[in-house]
GROMACS .gro file of C-alpha atoms in nm:
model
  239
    1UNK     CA    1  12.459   7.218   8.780
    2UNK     CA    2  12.409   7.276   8.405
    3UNK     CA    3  12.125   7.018   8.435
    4UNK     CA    4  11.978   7.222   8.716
    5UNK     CA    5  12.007   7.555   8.546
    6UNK     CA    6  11.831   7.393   8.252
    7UNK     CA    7  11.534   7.276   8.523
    8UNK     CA    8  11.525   7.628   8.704
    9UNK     CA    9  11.475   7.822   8.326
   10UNK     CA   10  11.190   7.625   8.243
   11UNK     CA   11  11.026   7.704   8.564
   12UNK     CA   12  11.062   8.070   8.499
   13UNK     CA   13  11.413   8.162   8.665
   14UNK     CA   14  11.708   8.354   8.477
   15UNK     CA   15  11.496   8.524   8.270
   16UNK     CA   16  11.214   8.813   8.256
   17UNK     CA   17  10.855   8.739   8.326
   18UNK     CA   18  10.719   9.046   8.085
   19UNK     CA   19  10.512   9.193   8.330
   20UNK     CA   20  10.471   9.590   8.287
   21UNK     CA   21  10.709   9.707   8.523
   22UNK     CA   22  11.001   9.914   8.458
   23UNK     CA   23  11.330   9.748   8.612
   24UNK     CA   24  11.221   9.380   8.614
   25UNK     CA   25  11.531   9.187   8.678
   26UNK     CA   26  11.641   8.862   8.569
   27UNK     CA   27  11.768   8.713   8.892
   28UNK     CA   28  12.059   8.458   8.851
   29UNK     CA   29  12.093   8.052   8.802
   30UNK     CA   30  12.477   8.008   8.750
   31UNK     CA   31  12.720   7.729   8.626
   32UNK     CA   32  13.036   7.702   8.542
   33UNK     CA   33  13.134   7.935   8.312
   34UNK     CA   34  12.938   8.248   8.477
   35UNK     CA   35  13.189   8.161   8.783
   36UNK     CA   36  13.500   8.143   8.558
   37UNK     CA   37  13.432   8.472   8.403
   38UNK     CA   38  13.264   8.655   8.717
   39UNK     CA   39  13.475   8.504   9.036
   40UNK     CA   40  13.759   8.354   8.853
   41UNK     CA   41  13.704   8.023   9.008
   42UNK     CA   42  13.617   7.669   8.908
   43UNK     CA   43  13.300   7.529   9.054
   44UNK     CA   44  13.272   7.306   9.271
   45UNK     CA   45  13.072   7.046   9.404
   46UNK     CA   46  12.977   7.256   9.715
   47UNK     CA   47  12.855   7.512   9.457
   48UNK     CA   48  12.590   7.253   9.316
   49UNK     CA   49  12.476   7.174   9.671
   50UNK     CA   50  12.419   7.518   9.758
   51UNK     CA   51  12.262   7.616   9.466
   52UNK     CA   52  12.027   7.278   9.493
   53UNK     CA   53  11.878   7.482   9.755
   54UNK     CA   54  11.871   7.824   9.612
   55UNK     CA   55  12.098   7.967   9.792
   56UNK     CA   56  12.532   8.093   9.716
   57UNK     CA   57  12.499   8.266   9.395
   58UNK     CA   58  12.161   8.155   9.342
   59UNK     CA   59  11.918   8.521   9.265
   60UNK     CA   60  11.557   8.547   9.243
   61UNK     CA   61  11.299   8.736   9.223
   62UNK     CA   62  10.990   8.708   9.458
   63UNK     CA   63  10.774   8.734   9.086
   64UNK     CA   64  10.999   8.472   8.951
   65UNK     CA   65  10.908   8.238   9.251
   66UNK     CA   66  10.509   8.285   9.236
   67UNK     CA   67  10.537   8.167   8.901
   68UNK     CA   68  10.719   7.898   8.955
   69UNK     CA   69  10.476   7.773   9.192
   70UNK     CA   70  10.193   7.883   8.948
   71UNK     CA   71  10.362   7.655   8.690
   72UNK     CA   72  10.348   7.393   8.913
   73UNK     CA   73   9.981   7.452   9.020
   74UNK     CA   74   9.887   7.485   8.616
   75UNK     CA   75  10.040   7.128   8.539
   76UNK     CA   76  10.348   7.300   8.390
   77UNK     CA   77  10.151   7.569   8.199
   78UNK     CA   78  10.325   7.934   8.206
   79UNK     CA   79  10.138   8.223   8.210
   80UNK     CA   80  10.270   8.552   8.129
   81UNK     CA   81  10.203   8.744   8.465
   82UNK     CA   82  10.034   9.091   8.380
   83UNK     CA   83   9.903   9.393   8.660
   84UNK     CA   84   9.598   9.440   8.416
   85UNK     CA   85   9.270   9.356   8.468
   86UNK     CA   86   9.065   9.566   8.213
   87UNK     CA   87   9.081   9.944   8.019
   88UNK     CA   88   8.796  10.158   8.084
   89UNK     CA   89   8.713  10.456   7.892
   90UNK     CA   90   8.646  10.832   8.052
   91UNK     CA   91   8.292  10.688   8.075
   92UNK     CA   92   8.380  10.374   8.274
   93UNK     CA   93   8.278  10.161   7.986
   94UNK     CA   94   8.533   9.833   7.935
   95UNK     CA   95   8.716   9.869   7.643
   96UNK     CA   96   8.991   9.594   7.665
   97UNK     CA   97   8.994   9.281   7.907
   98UNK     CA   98   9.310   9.120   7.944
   99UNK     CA   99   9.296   8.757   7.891
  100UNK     CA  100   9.556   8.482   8.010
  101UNK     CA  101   9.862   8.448   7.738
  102UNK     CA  102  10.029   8.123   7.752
  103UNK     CA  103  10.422   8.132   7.756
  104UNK     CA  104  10.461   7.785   7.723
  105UNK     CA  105  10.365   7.422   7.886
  106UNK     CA  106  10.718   7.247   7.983
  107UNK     CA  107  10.523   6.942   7.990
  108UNK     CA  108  10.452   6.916   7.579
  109UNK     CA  109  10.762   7.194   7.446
  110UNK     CA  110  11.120   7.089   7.460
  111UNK     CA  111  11.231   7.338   7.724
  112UNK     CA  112  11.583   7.121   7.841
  113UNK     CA  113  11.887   7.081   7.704
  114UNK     CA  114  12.022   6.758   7.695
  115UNK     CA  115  12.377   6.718   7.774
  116UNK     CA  116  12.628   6.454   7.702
  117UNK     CA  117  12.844   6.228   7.912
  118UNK     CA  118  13.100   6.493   7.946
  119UNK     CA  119  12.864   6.756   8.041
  120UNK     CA  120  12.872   6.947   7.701
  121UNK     CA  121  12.527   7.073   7.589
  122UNK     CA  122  12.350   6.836   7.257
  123UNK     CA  123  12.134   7.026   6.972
  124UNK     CA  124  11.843   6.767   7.153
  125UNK     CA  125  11.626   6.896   7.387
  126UNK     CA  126  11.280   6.734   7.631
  127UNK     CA  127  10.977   6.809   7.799
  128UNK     CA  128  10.944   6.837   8.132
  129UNK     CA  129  10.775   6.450   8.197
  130UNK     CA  130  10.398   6.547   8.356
  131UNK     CA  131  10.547   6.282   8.639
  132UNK     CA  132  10.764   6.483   8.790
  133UNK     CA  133  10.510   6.795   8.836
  134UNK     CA  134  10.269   6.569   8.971
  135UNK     CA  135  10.563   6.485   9.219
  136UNK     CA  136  10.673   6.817   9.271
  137UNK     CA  137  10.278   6.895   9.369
  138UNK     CA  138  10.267   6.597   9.591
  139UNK     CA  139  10.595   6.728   9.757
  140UNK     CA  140  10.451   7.099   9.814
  141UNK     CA  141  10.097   6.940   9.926
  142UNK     CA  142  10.304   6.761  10.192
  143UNK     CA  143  10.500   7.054  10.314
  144UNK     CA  144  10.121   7.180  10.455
  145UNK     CA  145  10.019   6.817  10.623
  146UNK     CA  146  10.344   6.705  10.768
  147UNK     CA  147  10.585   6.953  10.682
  148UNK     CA  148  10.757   7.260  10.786
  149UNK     CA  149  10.474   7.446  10.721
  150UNK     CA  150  10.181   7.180  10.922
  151UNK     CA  151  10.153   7.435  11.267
  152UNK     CA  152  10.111   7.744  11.070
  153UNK     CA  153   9.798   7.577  10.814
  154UNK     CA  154   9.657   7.332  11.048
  155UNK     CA  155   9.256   7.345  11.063
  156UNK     CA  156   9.265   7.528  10.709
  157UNK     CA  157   8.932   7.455  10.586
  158UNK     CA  158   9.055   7.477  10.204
  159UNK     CA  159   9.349   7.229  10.101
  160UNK     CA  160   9.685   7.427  10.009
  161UNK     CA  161  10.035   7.363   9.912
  162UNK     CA  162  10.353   7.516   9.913
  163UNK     CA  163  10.731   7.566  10.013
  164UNK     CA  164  10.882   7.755  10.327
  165UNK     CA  165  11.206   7.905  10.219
  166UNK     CA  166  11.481   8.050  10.510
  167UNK     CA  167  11.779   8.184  10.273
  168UNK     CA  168  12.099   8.331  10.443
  169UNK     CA  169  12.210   8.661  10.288
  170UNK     CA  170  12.519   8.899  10.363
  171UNK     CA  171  12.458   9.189  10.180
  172UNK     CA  172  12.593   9.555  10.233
  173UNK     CA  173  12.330   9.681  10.508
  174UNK     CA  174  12.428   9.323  10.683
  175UNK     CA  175  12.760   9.375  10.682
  176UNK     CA  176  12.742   9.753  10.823
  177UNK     CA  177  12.573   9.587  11.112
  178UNK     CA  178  12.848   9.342  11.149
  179UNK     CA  179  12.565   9.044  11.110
  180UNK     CA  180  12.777   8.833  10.892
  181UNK     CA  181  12.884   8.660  11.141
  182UNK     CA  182  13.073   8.291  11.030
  183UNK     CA  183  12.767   8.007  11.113
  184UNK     CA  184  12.574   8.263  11.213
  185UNK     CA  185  12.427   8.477  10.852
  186UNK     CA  186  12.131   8.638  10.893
  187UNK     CA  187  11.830   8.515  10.644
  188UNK     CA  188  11.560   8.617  10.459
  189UNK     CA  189  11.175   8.437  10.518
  190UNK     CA  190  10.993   8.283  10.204
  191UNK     CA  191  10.660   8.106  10.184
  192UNK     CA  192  10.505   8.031   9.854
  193UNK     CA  193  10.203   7.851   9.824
  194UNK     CA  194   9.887   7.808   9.586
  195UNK     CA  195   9.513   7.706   9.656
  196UNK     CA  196   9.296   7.539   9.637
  197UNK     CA  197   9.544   7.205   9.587
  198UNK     CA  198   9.330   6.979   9.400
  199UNK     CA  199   9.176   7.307   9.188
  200UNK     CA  200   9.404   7.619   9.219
  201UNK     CA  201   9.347   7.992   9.162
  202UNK     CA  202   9.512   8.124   9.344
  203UNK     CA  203   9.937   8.137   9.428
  204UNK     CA  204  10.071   8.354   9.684
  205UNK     CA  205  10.422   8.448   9.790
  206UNK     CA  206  10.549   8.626  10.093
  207UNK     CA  207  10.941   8.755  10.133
  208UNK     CA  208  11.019   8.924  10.421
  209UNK     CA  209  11.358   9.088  10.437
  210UNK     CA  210  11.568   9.005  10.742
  211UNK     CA  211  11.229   8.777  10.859
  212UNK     CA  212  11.463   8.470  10.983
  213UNK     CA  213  11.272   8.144  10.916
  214UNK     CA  214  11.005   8.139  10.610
  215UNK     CA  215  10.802   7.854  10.802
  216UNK     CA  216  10.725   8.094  11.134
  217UNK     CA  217  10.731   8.439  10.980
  218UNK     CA  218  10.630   8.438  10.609
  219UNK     CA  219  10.376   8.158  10.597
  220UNK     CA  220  10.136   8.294  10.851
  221UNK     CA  221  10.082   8.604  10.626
  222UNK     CA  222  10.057   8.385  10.319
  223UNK     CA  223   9.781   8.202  10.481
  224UNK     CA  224   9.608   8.508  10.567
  225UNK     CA  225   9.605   8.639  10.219
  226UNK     CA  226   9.415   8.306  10.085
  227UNK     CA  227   9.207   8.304  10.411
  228UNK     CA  228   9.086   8.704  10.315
  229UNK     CA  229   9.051   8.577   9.936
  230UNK     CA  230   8.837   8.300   9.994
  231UNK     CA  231   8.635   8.491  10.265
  232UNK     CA  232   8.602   8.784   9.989
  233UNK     CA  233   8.511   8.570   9.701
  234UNK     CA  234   8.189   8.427   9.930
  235UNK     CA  235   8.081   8.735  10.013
  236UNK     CA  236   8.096   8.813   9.663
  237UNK     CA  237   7.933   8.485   9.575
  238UNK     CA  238   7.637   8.561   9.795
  239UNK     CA  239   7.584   8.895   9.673
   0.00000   0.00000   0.00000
C-alpha cells in the first residue's frame, strides 16, 4: 500500500491541485499509519485490495481525477489546472494571458519513494518509467474498443480513451435512507476520459452522485461534452 500511495501522489492524489478555488480539498490515499492513528486498526491485506481500486478509505476529488488522466494523456507531464483564460481591462483590451505552468513530469523527476525489504521508506527515490504510461494509455484506449465503456463510444468518429468508475459509498444522506444495505451499497458513477487518443486536448470527467454504474450513466455525458467540443471547435475553424 505504501508503494501505491507513492504511485497515486505522483499522479496528483493526496494533495492540492492550486487551482483558485477557495476550499480545495486534498482527498485521501491512506496506509498504515493513517489507519493506526485514525481507526485504531492494523491494515490489512483487504485494505490494499480495496484501495487498488479506489475505493474503502480511498478520497478523491473529481479535479484530482481529470488530472490524473491529463497526466496520463501529457506523457506524465502535470499541469497546474487554473479557471483563467485571460485579464481584460475596463476597455476589453487583454492584459494578462495565462499560459500552461508545469508542476512536474513523473517520467524525468524522482517522484517515488523507494522502500526497503521491510517496507520502511529509503532517502532514494525514481521516475515514473515512460513504459508504464504508455501502458496505462494503452489500458484506457482499450476501455473505449473492448471495454466497459465500447456500447456507450461506438461509431465515435474521433479516437478516445478513458476509465468507467462505479464506487460504493455509505455516507450520512445514505444511511438516513436506510441504503446501506450489506452487498447491496449504493454507488457513485465516474467516467474520465481524454481526446483525441493519439493527440489529446482535451480530458473530461463526469461524477454523478448516487448515478449507479459509471459505464451506463456517466460516460454518455462525457462523450457528449467532447462530441459538442469538437463540433464547436469546427465551426470555429470554418469561421
Amino acid at each position: 500500500i505504501r508503494r501505491l500511495r507513492e504511485d497515486a501522489r505522483a499522479l496528483g492524489y493526496d494533495e492540492l491541485t492550486g487551482i483558485e478555488l477557495p476550499g480545495e480539498a486534498t482527498g485521501l490515499i491512506p496506509d498504515p499509519d493513517w489507519k493506526r492513528l485514525n481507526v485504531g486498526e492494523n491494515w490489512s491485506t483487504g485494505d490494499t485490495y480495496i484501495a487498488g481500486i479506489g475505493q474503502g478509505y480511498v478520497l478523491s476529488t473529481p479535479l484530482q481525477v481529470l488530472m490524473s488522466a491529463a497526466i496520463i494523456a501529457n506523457d506524465g507531464k502535470q499541469v497546474k489546472p487554473t479557471l483563467l483564460k485571460e485579464v481584460v481591462d475596463a476597455d476589453g483590451k487583454v492584459v494578462k494571458t495565462a499560459t500552461p505552468t508545469i508542476v512536474k513530469d513523473i517520467t524525468k523527476e524522482p517522484v517515488i519513494t523507494i522502500f526497503d525489504e521491510r517496507g520502511f521508506a529509503t532517502s532514494e527515490k525514481k521516475v515514473v518509467e515512460s513504459w508504464v504510461v504508455d501502458l496505462v494509455k494503452q489500458a484506457m484506449r482499450k476501455v473505449v474498443v473492448d471495454g466497459t465503456a465500447s456500447t456507450i463510444f461506438e461509431g465515435m468518429s474521433i479516437p478516445t480513451a478513458g476509465k468507467t468508475g462505479t464506487a460504493e459509498y455509505c455516507d450520512n444522506v445514505a444511511q438516513a435512507n436506510n441504503r446501506c444495505t450489506f452487498g447491496n451499497w449504493p454507488a457513485h458513477a465516474w467516467y474520465v476520459g481524454y481526446a483525441p487518443f493519439d493527440d489529446p486536448e482535451i480530458a473530461v470527467v463526469a461524477f454523478v452522485y448516487n448515478g449507479g454504474e459509471g459505464s451506463t450513466v456517466a460516460a454518455p455525458i462525457v462523450r457528449q461534452v467532447m462530441e459538442t467540443y469538437f463540433e464547436l471547435k469546427a465551426i470555429d475553424a470554418a469561421k
